[in-house]
JSON list of C-alpha atoms in Angstrom, two decimals:
[
{"chain": "W", "resi": 1, "resn": "UNK", "atom": "CA", "xyz": [-88.74, -150.31, 22.58]},
{"chain": "W", "resi": 2, "resn": "UNK", "atom": "CA", "xyz": [-89.93, -149.40, 19.57]},
{"chain": "W", "resi": 3, "resn": "UNK", "atom": "CA", "xyz": [-92.42, -147.54, 17.93]},
{"chain": "W", "resi": 4, "resn": "UNK", "atom": "CA", "xyz": [-95.93, -148.77, 19.48]},
{"chain": "W", "resi": 5, "resn": "UNK", "atom": "CA", "xyz": [-98.33, -148.39, 17.22]},
{"chain": "W", "resi": 6, "resn": "UNK", "atom": "CA", "xyz": [-101.67, -148.14, 19.03]},
{"chain": "W", "resi": 7, "resn": "UNK", "atom": "CA", "xyz": [-100.03, -145.20, 21.11]},
{"chain": "W", "resi": 8, "resn": "UNK", "atom": "CA", "xyz": [-98.93, -142.91, 17.67]},
{"chain": "W", "resi": 9, "resn": "UNK", "atom": "CA", "xyz": [-101.12, -143.65, 15.39]},
{"chain": "W", "resi": 10, "resn": "UNK", "atom": "CA", "xyz": [-103.41, -141.97, 15.86]},
{"chain": "W", "resi": 11, "resn": "UNK", "atom": "CA", "xyz": [-101.76, -138.93, 16.43]},
{"chain": "W", "resi": 12, "resn": "UNK", "atom": "CA", "xyz": [-99.60, -139.44, 13.13]},
{"chain": "W", "resi": 13, "resn": "UNK", "atom": "CA", "xyz": [-103.36, -139.81, 11.08]},
{"chain": "W", "resi": 14, "resn": "UNK", "atom": "CA", "xyz": [-104.96, -136.87, 13.01]},
{"chain": "W", "resi": 15, "resn": "UNK", "atom": "CA", "xyz": [-101.85, -134.48, 11.73]},
{"chain": "W", "resi": 16, "resn": "UNK", "atom": "CA", "xyz": [-102.30, -135.86, 8.03]},
{"chain": "W", "resi": 17, "resn": "UNK", "atom": "CA", "xyz": [-105.54, -134.70, 8.26]},
{"chain": "W", "resi": 18, "resn": "UNK", "atom": "CA", "xyz": [-105.29, -131.60, 9.95]},
{"chain": "W", "resi": 19, "resn": "UNK", "atom": "CA", "xyz": [-102.15, -130.30, 7.43]},
{"chain": "W", "resi": 20, "resn": "UNK", "atom": "CA", "xyz": [-104.43, -132.30, 4.30]},
{"chain": "W", "resi": 21, "resn": "UNK", "atom": "CA", "xyz": [-106.92, -129.77, 4.93]},
{"chain": "W", "resi": 22, "resn": "UNK", "atom": "CA", "xyz": [-104.98, -127.18, 5.20]},
{"chain": "W", "resi": 23, "resn": "UNK", "atom": "CA", "xyz": [-103.45, -128.23, 1.92]},
{"chain": "W", "resi": 24, "resn": "UNK", "atom": "CA", "xyz": [-106.49, -127.51, 0.22]},
{"chain": "W", "resi": 25, "resn": "UNK", "atom": "CA", "xyz": [-106.85, -124.26, -1.99]},
{"chain": "W", "resi": 26, "resn": "UNK", "atom": "CA", "xyz": [-109.15, -122.12, -0.97]},
{"chain": "W", "resi": 27, "resn": "UNK", "atom": "CA", "xyz": [-111.02, -123.77, 1.72]},
{"chain": "W", "resi": 28, "resn": "UNK", "atom": "CA", "xyz": [-111.91, -120.97, 3.98]},
{"chain": "W", "resi": 29, "resn": "UNK", "atom": "CA", "xyz": [-114.79, -119.75, 5.45]},
{"chain": "W", "resi": 30, "resn": "UNK", "atom": "CA", "xyz": [-116.30, -117.80, 2.27]},
{"chain": "W", "resi": 31, "resn": "UNK", "atom": "CA", "xyz": [-116.33, -120.69, 0.00]},
{"chain": "W", "resi": 32, "resn": "UNK", "atom": "CA", "xyz": [-117.68, -123.27, 2.56]},
{"chain": "W", "resi": 33, "resn": "UNK", "atom": "CA", "xyz": [-121.03, -122.50, 4.14]},
{"chain": "W", "resi": 34, "resn": "UNK", "atom": "CA", "xyz": [-120.41, -121.49, 8.24]},
{"chain": "W", "resi": 35, "resn": "UNK", "atom": "CA", "xyz": [-121.60, -119.49, 11.01]},
{"chain": "W", "resi": 36, "resn": "UNK", "atom": "CA", "xyz": [-119.88, -116.72, 11.86]},
{"chain": "W", "resi": 37, "resn": "UNK", "atom": "CA", "xyz": [-117.19, -117.38, 14.49]},
{"chain": "W", "resi": 38, "resn": "UNK", "atom": "CA", "xyz": [-117.17, -121.02, 13.65]},
{"chain": "W", "resi": 39, "resn": "UNK", "atom": "CA", "xyz": [-113.82, -121.14, 11.94]},
{"chain": "W", "resi": 40, "resn": "UNK", "atom": "CA", "xyz": [-112.31, -120.09, 15.44]},
{"chain": "W", "resi": 41, "resn": "UNK", "atom": "CA", "xyz": [-114.30, -123.00, 16.64]},
{"chain": "W", "resi": 42, "resn": "UNK", "atom": "CA", "xyz": [-113.08, -125.68, 14.08]},
{"chain": "W", "resi": 43, "resn": "UNK", "atom": "CA", "xyz": [-109.44, -124.20, 14.69]},
{"chain": "W", "resi": 44, "resn": "UNK", "atom": "CA", "xyz": [-109.77, -124.87, 18.72]},
{"chain": "W", "resi": 45, "resn": "UNK", "atom": "CA", "xyz": [-111.53, -128.33, 18.33]},
{"chain": "W", "resi": 46, "resn": "UNK", "atom": "CA", "xyz": [-108.93, -129.57, 16.00]},
{"chain": "W", "resi": 47, "resn": "UNK", "atom": "CA", "xyz": [-106.01, -128.70, 18.38]},
{"chain": "W", "resi": 48, "resn": "UNK", "atom": "CA", "xyz": [-107.52, -129.94, 21.23]},
{"chain": "W", "resi": 49, "resn": "UNK", "atom": "CA", "xyz": [-107.80, -133.03, 19.73]},
{"chain": "W", "resi": 50, "resn": "UNK", "atom": "CA", "xyz": [-104.28, -132.93, 18.99]},
{"chain": "W", "resi": 51, "resn": "UNK", "atom": "CA", "xyz": [-103.12, -132.15, 22.42]},
{"chain": "W", "resi": 52, "resn": "UNK", "atom": "CA", "xyz": [-105.22, -134.97, 23.91]},
{"chain": "W", "resi": 53, "resn": "UNK", "atom": "CA", "xyz": [-103.63, -137.53, 21.21]},
{"chain": "W", "resi": 54, "resn": "UNK", "atom": "CA", "xyz": [-100.47, -135.80, 21.67]},
{"chain": "W", "resi": 55, "resn": "UNK", "atom": "CA", "xyz": [-100.38, -136.23, 25.15]},
{"chain": "W", "resi": 56, "resn": "UNK", "atom": "CA", "xyz": [-101.63, -139.83, 25.23]},
{"chain": "W", "resi": 57, "resn": "UNK", "atom": "CA", "xyz": [-99.05, -140.46, 23.04]},
{"chain": "W", "resi": 58, "resn": "UNK", "atom": "CA", "xyz": [-96.50, -139.17, 25.51]},
{"chain": "W", "resi": 59, "resn": "UNK", "atom": "CA", "xyz": [-98.15, -140.39, 28.84]},
{"chain": "W", "resi": 60, "resn": "UNK", "atom": "CA", "xyz": [-99.11, -143.86, 27.82]},
{"chain": "W", "resi": 61, "resn": "UNK", "atom": "CA", "xyz": [-99.60, -146.36, 30.48]},
{"chain": "W", "resi": 62, "resn": "UNK", "atom": "CA", "xyz": [-97.67, -144.46, 32.92]},
{"chain": "W", "resi": 63, "resn": "UNK", "atom": "CA", "xyz": [-98.16, -144.63, 36.40]},
{"chain": "W", "resi": 64, "resn": "UNK", "atom": "CA", "xyz": [-97.96, -140.58, 37.41]},
{"chain": "W", "resi": 65, "resn": "UNK", "atom": "CA", "xyz": [-98.64, -136.77, 35.44]},
{"chain": "W", "resi": 66, "resn": "UNK", "atom": "CA", "xyz": [-94.64, -136.24, 34.65]},
{"chain": "W", "resi": 67, "resn": "UNK", "atom": "CA", "xyz": [-95.64, -132.18, 34.36]},
{"chain": "W", "resi": 68, "resn": "UNK", "atom": "CA", "xyz": [-92.02, -131.88, 31.83]},
{"chain": "W", "resi": 69, "resn": "UNK", "atom": "CA", "xyz": [-94.76, -134.15, 28.83]},
{"chain": "W", "resi": 70, "resn": "UNK", "atom": "CA", "xyz": [-97.42, -131.33, 29.99]},
{"chain": "W", "resi": 71, "resn": "UNK", "atom": "CA", "xyz": [-94.77, -128.92, 28.64]},
{"chain": "W", "resi": 72, "resn": "UNK", "atom": "CA", "xyz": [-93.99, -130.59, 25.72]},
{"chain": "W", "resi": 73, "resn": "UNK", "atom": "CA", "xyz": [-97.11, -130.77, 24.47]},
{"chain": "W", "resi": 74, "resn": "UNK", "atom": "CA", "xyz": [-97.95, -126.66, 24.88]},
{"chain": "W", "resi": 75, "resn": "UNK", "atom": "CA", "xyz": [-94.56, -126.40, 23.47]},
{"chain": "W", "resi": 76, "resn": "UNK", "atom": "CA", "xyz": [-94.40, -128.53, 20.09]},
{"chain": "W", "resi": 77, "resn": "UNK", "atom": "CA", "xyz": [-98.27, -128.05, 19.88]},
{"chain": "W", "resi": 78, "resn": "UNK", "atom": "CA", "xyz": [-98.55, -124.48, 19.29]},
{"chain": "W", "resi": 79, "resn": "UNK", "atom": "CA", "xyz": [-95.13, -124.56, 17.52]},
{"chain": "W", "resi": 80, "resn": "UNK", "atom": "CA", "xyz": [-97.34, -127.65, 15.17]},
{"chain": "W", "resi": 81, "resn": "UNK", "atom": "CA", "xyz": [-99.88, -124.96, 15.19]},
{"chain": "W", "resi": 82, "resn": "UNK", "atom": "CA", "xyz": [-97.96, -121.86, 14.14]},
{"chain": "W", "resi": 83, "resn": "UNK", "atom": "CA", "xyz": [-96.05, -123.87, 11.46]},
{"chain": "W", "resi": 84, "resn": "UNK", "atom": "CA", "xyz": [-99.93, -125.19, 9.82]},
{"chain": "W", "resi": 85, "resn": "UNK", "atom": "CA", "xyz": [-100.81, -121.02, 9.85]},
{"chain": "W", "resi": 86, "resn": "UNK", "atom": "CA", "xyz": [-97.24, -120.57, 8.18]},
{"chain": "W", "resi": 87, "resn": "UNK", "atom": "CA", "xyz": [-98.05, -122.82, 6.09]},
{"chain": "W", "resi": 88, "resn": "UNK", "atom": "CA", "xyz": [-101.19, -122.32, 4.71]},
{"chain": "W", "resi": 89, "resn": "UNK", "atom": "CA", "xyz": [-99.60, -118.76, 4.15]},
{"chain": "W", "resi": 90, "resn": "UNK", "atom": "CA", "xyz": [-98.36, -120.28, 0.62]},
{"chain": "W", "resi": 91, "resn": "UNK", "atom": "CA", "xyz": [-101.46, -122.54, -0.10]},
{"chain": "W", "resi": 92, "resn": "UNK", "atom": "CA", "xyz": [-103.50, -120.75, -3.23]},
{"chain": "W", "resi": 93, "resn": "UNK", "atom": "CA", "xyz": [-106.39, -119.01, -1.94]},
{"chain": "W", "resi": 94, "resn": "UNK", "atom": "CA", "xyz": [-105.57, -119.26, 2.17]},
{"chain": "W", "resi": 95, "resn": "UNK", "atom": "CA", "xyz": [-103.93, -117.00, 4.53]},
{"chain": "W", "resi": 96, "resn": "UNK", "atom": "CA", "xyz": [-101.92, -117.76, 7.77]},
{"chain": "W", "resi": 97, "resn": "UNK", "atom": "CA", "xyz": [-103.62, -115.66, 10.93]},
{"chain": "W", "resi": 98, "resn": "UNK", "atom": "CA", "xyz": [-103.26, -114.85, 13.74]},
{"chain": "W", "resi": 99, "resn": "UNK", "atom": "CA", "xyz": [-106.87, -114.92, 15.08]},
{"chain": "W", "resi": 100, "resn": "UNK", "atom": "CA", "xyz": [-106.46, -118.82, 14.23]},
{"chain": "W", "resi": 101, "resn": "UNK", "atom": "CA", "xyz": [-103.38, -119.58, 15.82]},
{"chain": "W", "resi": 102, "resn": "UNK", "atom": "CA", "xyz": [-105.36, -118.07, 18.89]},
{"chain": "W", "resi": 103, "resn": "UNK", "atom": "CA", "xyz": [-107.87, -120.42, 19.13]},
{"chain": "W", "resi": 104, "resn": "UNK", "atom": "CA", "xyz": [-105.55, -123.24, 18.16]},
{"chain": "W", "resi": 105, "resn": "UNK", "atom": "CA", "xyz": [-103.80, -122.25, 21.38]},
{"chain": "W", "resi": 106, "resn": "UNK", "atom": "CA", "xyz": [-106.52, -122.70, 22.97]},
{"chain": "W", "resi": 107, "resn": "UNK", "atom": "CA", "xyz": [-107.67, -126.03, 22.00]},
{"chain": "W", "resi": 108, "resn": "UNK", "atom": "CA", "xyz": [-103.93, -127.07, 22.87]},
{"chain": "W", "resi": 109, "resn": "UNK", "atom": "CA", "xyz": [-104.04, -126.08, 26.09]},
{"chain": "W", "resi": 110, "resn": "UNK", "atom": "CA", "xyz": [-107.56, -127.00, 26.69]},
{"chain": "W", "resi": 111, "resn": "UNK", "atom": "CA", "xyz": [-106.90, -130.04, 25.02]},
{"chain": "W", "resi": 112, "resn": "UNK", "atom": "CA", "xyz": [-104.15, -130.82, 27.43]},
{"chain": "W", "resi": 113, "resn": "UNK", "atom": "CA", "xyz": [-105.88, -129.94, 30.84]},
{"chain": "W", "resi": 114, "resn": "UNK", "atom": "CA", "xyz": [-108.20, -132.17, 29.80]},
{"chain": "W", "resi": 115, "resn": "UNK", "atom": "CA", "xyz": [-105.85, -134.72, 28.76]},
{"chain": "W", "resi": 116, "resn": "UNK", "atom": "CA", "xyz": [-104.41, -134.35, 32.06]},
{"chain": "W", "resi": 117, "resn": "UNK", "atom": "CA", "xyz": [-107.15, -135.05, 33.68]},
{"chain": "W", "resi": 118, "resn": "UNK", "atom": "CA", "xyz": [-108.54, -137.78, 32.09]},
{"chain": "W", "resi": 119, "resn": "UNK", "atom": "CA", "xyz": [-105.04, -139.32, 32.77]},
{"chain": "W", "resi": 120, "resn": "UNK", "atom": "CA", "xyz": [-105.29, -138.45, 36.87]},
{"chain": "W", "resi": 121, "resn": "UNK", "atom": "CA", "xyz": [-108.69, -140.74, 36.42]},
{"chain": "W", "resi": 122, "resn": "UNK", "atom": "CA", "xyz": [-106.94, -142.97, 34.82]},
{"chain": "W", "resi": 123, "resn": "UNK", "atom": "CA", "xyz": [-104.37, -143.51, 38.21]},
{"chain": "W", "resi": 124, "resn": "UNK", "atom": "CA", "xyz": [-107.06, -143.31, 40.41]},
{"chain": "W", "resi": 125, "resn": "UNK", "atom": "CA", "xyz": [-109.07, -145.57, 39.14]},
{"chain": "W", "resi": 126, "resn": "UNK", "atom": "CA", "xyz": [-105.83, -147.92, 39.10]},
{"chain": "W", "resi": 127, "resn": "UNK", "atom": "CA", "xyz": [-105.19, -147.49, 42.61]},
{"chain": "W", "resi": 128, "resn": "UNK", "atom": "CA", "xyz": [-108.85, -147.98, 43.97]},
{"chain": "W", "resi": 129, "resn": "UNK", "atom": "CA", "xyz": [-108.57, -151.30, 41.86]},
{"chain": "W", "resi": 130, "resn": "UNK", "atom": "CA", "xyz": [-105.50, -152.50, 43.83]},
{"chain": "W", "resi": 131, "resn": "UNK", "atom": "CA", "xyz": [-106.41, -151.86, 46.85]},
{"chain": "W", "resi": 132, "resn": "UNK", "atom": "CA", "xyz": [-110.15, -153.95, 46.47]}
]
């Protein structure tokens, strides 16, 4: 069976990117010029992408939506986000925020929904292609 790099590399690279940015001391909205609320948008987007890549990895090539995978992505995705927030609390001039975690979780839910809808579209496309 083995590890299919096409399936998992994008997720692994994205996780490295997330934790890489989390490792930069003092990287906050006050040091990087941003509009108010942009910080939460960044958290939302980074974890929406995370969830889409994670669901893609788990469901790769599947011909049906497995709702157990949706639960895995949601629960473990929020756990990764919580670990990221906790990790940041140990980085100089960084802090951990409950509201960042809320933005992360909202991104995970939205990204998972988007990935499931895309998967359903792919399944329907395969079915329609088999009829033609």
